[in-house]
Tab-separated table of C-alpha atoms and ligand atoms in Angstrom:
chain	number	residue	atom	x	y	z
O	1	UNK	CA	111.543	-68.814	-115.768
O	2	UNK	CA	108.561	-67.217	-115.777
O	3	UNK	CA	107.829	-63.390	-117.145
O	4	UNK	CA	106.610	-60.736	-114.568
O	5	UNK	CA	103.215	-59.912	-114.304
O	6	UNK	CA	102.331	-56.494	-114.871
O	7	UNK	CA	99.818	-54.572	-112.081
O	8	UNK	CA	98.091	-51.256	-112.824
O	9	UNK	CA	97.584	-49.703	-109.418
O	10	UNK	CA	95.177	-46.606	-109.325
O	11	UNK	CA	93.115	-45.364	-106.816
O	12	UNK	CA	92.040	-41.158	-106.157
O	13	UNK	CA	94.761	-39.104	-104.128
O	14	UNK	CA	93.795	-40.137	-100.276
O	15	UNK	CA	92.963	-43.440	-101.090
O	16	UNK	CA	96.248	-45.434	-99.212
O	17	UNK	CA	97.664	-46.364	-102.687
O	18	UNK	CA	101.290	-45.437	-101.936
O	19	UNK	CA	101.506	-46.844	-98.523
O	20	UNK	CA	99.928	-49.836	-99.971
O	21	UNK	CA	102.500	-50.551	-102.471
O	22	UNK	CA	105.382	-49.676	-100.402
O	23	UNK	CA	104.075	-52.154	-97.344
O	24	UNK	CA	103.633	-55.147	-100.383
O	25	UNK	CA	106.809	-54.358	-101.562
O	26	UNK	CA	108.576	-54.416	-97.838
O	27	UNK	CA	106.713	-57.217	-95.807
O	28	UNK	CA	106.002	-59.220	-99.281
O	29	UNK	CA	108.804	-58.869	-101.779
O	30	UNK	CA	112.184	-59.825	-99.301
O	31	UNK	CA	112.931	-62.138	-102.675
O	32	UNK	CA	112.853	-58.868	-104.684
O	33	UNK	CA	110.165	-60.441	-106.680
O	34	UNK	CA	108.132	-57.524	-107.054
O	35	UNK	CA	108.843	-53.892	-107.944
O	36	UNK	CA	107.233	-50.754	-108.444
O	37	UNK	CA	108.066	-48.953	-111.312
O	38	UNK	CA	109.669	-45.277	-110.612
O	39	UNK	CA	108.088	-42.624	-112.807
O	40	UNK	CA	108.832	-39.405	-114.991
O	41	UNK	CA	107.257	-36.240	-113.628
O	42	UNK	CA	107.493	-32.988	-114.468
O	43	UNK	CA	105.708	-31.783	-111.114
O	44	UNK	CA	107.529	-30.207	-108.151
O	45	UNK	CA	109.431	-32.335	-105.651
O	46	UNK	CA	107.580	-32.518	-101.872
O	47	UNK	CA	108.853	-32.362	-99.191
O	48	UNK	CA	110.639	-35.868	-98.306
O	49	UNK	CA	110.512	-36.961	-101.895
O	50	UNK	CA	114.198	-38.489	-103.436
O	51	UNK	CA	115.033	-38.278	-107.280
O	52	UNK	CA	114.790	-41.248	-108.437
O	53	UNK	CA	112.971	-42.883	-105.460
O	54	UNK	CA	109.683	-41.566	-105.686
O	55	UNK	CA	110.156	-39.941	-109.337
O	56	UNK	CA	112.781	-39.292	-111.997
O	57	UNK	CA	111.539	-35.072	-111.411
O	58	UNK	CA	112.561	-33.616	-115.141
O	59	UNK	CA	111.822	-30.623	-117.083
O	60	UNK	CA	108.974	-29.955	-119.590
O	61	UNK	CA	111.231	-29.992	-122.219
O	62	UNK	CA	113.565	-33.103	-120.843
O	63	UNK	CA	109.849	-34.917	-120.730
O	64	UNK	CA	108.965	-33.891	-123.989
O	65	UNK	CA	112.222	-35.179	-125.315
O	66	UNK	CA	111.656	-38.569	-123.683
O	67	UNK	CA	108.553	-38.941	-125.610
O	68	UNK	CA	110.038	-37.827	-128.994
O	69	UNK	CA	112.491	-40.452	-128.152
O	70	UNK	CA	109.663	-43.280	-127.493
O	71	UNK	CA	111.143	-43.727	-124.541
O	72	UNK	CA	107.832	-44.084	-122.737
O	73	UNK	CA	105.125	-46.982	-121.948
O	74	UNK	CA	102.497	-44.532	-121.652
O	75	UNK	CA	102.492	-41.315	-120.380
O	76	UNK	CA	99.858	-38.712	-119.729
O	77	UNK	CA	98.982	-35.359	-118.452
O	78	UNK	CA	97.382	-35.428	-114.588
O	79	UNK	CA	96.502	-32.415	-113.265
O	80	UNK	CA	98.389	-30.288	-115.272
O	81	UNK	CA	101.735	-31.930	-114.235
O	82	UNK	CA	103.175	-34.484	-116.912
O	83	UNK	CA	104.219	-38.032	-115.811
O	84	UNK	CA	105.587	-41.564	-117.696
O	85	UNK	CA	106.159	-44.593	-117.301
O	86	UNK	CA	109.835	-45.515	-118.830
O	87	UNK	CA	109.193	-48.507	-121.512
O	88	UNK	CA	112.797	-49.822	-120.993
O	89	UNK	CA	113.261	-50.383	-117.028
O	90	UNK	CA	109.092	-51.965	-117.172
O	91	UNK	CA	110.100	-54.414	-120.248
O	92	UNK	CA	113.387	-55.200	-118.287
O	93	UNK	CA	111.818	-56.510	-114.929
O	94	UNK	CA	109.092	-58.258	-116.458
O	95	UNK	CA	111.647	-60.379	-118.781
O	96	UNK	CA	113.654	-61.012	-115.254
O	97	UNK	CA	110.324	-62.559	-114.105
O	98	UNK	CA	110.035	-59.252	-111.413
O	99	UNK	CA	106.220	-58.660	-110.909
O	100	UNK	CA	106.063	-54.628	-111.631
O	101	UNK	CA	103.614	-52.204	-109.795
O	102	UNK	CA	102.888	-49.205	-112.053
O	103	UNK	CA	101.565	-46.513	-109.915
O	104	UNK	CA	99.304	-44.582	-112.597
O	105	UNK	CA	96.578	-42.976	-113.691
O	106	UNK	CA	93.172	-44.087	-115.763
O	107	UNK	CA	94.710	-42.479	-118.388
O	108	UNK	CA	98.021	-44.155	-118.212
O	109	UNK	CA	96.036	-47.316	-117.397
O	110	UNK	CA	93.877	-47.141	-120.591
O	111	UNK	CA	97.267	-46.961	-122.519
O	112	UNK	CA	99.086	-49.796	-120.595
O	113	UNK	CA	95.725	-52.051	-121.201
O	114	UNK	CA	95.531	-51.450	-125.432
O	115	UNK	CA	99.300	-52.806	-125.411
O	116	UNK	CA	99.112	-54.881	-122.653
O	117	UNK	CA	95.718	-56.886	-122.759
O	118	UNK	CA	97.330	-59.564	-119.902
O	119	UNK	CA	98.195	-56.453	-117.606
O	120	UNK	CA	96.233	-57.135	-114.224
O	121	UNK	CA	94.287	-53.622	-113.145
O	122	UNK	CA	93.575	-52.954	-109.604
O	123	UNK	CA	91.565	-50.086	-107.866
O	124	UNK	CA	91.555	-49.049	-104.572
O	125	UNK	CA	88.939	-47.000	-103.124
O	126	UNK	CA	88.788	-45.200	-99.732
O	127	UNK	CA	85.467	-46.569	-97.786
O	128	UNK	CA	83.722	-43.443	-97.666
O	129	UNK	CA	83.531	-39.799	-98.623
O	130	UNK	CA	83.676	-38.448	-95.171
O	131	UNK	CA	87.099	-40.367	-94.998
O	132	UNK	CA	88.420	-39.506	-98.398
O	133	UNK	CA	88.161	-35.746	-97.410
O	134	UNK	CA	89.139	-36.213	-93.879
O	135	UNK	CA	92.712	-37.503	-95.250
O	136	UNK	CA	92.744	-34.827	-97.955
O	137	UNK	CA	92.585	-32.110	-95.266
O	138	UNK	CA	94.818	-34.262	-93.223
O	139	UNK	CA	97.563	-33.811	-95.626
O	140	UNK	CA	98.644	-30.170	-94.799
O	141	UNK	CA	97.498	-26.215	-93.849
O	142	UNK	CA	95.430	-26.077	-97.366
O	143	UNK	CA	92.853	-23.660	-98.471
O	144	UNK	CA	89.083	-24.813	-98.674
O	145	UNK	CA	89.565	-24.186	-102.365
O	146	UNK	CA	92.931	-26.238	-102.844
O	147	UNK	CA	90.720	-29.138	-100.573
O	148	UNK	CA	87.520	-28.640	-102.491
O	149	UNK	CA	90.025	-29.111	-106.146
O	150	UNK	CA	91.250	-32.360	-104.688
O	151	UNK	CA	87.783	-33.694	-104.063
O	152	UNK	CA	86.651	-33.179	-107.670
O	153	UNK	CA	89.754	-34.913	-108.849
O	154	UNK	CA	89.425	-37.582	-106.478
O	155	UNK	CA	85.615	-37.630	-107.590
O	156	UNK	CA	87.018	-37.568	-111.096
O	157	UNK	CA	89.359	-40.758	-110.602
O	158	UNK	CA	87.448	-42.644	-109.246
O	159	UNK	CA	84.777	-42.557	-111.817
O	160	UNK	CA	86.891	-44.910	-113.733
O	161	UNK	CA	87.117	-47.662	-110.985
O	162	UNK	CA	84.957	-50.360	-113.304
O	163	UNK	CA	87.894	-50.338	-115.935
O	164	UNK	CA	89.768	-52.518	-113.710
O	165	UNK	CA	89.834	-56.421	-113.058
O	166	UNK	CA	90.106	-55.641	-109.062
O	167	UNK	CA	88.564	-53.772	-106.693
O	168	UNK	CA	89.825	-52.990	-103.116
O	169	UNK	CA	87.914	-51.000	-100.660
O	170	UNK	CA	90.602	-49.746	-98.535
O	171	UNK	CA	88.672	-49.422	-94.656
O	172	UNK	CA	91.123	-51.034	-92.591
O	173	UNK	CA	94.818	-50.916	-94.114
O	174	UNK	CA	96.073	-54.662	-92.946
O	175	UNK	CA	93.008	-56.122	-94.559
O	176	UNK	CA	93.603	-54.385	-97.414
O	177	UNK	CA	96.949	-55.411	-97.658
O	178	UNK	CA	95.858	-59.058	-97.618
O	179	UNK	CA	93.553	-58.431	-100.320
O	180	UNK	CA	96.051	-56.701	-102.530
O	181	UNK	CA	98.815	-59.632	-101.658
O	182	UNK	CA	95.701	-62.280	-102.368
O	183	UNK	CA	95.436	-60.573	-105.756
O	184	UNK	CA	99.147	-60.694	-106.795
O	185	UNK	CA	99.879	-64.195	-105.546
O	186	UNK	CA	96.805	-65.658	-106.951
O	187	UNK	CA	97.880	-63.817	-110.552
O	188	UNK	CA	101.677	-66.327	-109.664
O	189	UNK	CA	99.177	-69.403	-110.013
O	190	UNK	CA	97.245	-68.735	-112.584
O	191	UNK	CA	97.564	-71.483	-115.282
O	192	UNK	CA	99.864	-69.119	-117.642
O	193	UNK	CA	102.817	-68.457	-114.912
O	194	UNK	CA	102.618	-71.890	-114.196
O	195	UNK	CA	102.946	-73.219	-117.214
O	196	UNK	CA	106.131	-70.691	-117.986
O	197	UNK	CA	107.130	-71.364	-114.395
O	198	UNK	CA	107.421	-75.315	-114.861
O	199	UNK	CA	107.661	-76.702	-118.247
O	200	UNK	CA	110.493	-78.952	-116.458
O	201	UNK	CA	108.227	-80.549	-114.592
O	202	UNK	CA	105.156	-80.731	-116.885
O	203	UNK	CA	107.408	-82.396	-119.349
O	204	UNK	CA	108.003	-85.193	-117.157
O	205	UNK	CA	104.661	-85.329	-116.090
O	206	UNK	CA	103.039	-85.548	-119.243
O	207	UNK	CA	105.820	-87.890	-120.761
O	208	UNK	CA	104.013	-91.219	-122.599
O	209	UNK	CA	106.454	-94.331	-121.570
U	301	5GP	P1	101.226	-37.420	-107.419
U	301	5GP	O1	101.637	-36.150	-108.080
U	301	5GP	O2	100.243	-37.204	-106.297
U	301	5GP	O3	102.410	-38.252	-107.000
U	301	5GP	O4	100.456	-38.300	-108.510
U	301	5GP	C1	99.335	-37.792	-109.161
U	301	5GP	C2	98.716	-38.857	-110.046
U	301	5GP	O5	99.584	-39.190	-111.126
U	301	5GP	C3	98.425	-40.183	-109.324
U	301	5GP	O6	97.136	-40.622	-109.695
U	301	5GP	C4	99.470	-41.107	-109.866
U	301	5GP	O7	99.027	-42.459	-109.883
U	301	5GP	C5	99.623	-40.588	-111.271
U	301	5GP	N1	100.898	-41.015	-111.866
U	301	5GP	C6	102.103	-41.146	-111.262
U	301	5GP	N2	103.024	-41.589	-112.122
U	301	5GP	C7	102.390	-41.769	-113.311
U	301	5GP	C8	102.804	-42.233	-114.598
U	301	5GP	O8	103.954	-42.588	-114.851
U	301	5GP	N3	101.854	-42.263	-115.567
U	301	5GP	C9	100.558	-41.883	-115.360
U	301	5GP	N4	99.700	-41.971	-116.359
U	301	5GP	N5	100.130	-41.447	-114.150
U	301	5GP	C10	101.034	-41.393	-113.143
């Protein structure tokens, strides 16, 4: 069997990320092939978020424990709000040859790619900046200021798009959602998971008579 490939998934808040994932994972994944990896975070719950659906939501000092513990892949501070990625349910998926979505930042990312060199990175980008702020105002009854914050951390995010292997300009969402499927199934062919997938058959093939 082959291992799970490993996707970095980062994009600016606005961007389609989640809804991206979550439509890959429903339409894409009826196998359970592919899952995305739930998080640590030490930010408060929204409205319509589930523990342990959207987030493990845990203390500042439960989080800090969980690093003393090295019980993280990589973790990092965003936005003043802590979050991690838990090293033991990742390394479990991958060895059941589940593809795994992390859902993280540059920071994260940077970590995940020093220990992880094979880890596939993909941005996503919103196609403009009219649109990015349209659907960052479109979220809720915010103040200019609150808006104007989550521009400059957009702004901020997405400075680090060329640190990725993939690059997804998200203008229409279907299309986007091809591209991102394109990217994960071409990652199944590539001549590493085949070779894990079927040394069976490449035995046989191979074999000298
Ligand atoms: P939000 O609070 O809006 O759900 O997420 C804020 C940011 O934190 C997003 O960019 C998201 O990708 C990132 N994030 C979520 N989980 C993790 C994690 O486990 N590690 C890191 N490094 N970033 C994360």
């Amino acid at each position: 069997m082959r291992r799970g490939n490993l996707f970095i998934v980062s994009a600016p808040s606005g961007a389609g990320k989640s809804s991206l994932i979550k439509a890959l994972l429903e339409r894409h994944s009826l196998d359970n092939s592919m899952a995305v990896s739930v998080s640590h975070t030490t930010r408060a719950t929204r409205p319509g978020e589930q523990h342990g659906v959207h987030y493990h939501f845990v203390s500042v000092d439960d989080f800090k424990a969980l690093i003393n513990q090295d019980a993280f892949f990589e973790w990092a501070e965003v936005f003043g709000n802590f979050y991690g990625t838990s090293r033991l349910a990742v390394e479990q998926q991958l060895e059941n040859g589940i593809d795994v979505f992390l859902d993280i930042d540059w920071q994260g990312a940077r970590q995940v790619r020093e220990m992880m060199p094979e880890a596939i990175g993909i941005f996503i980008l919103p196609p403009s900046r009219e649109e990015l702020e349209r659907r960052l105002v479109g979220r809720g009854q915010d103040s200019s200021e609150t808006i104007a914050k989550r521009m400059n951390e957009a702004v901020s995010e997405m400075s680090h798009f060329d640190e990725y292997d993939y690059l997804l300009i998200n203008d229409d969402f279907e299309t986007t959602l091809d591209r991102f499927r394109s990217v994960v199934l071409a990652a199944r062919q590539s001549l590493d998971n085949q070779r894990q997938a079927n040394t069976t058959l490449l035995d046989a093939l191979l074999a000298v008579k």
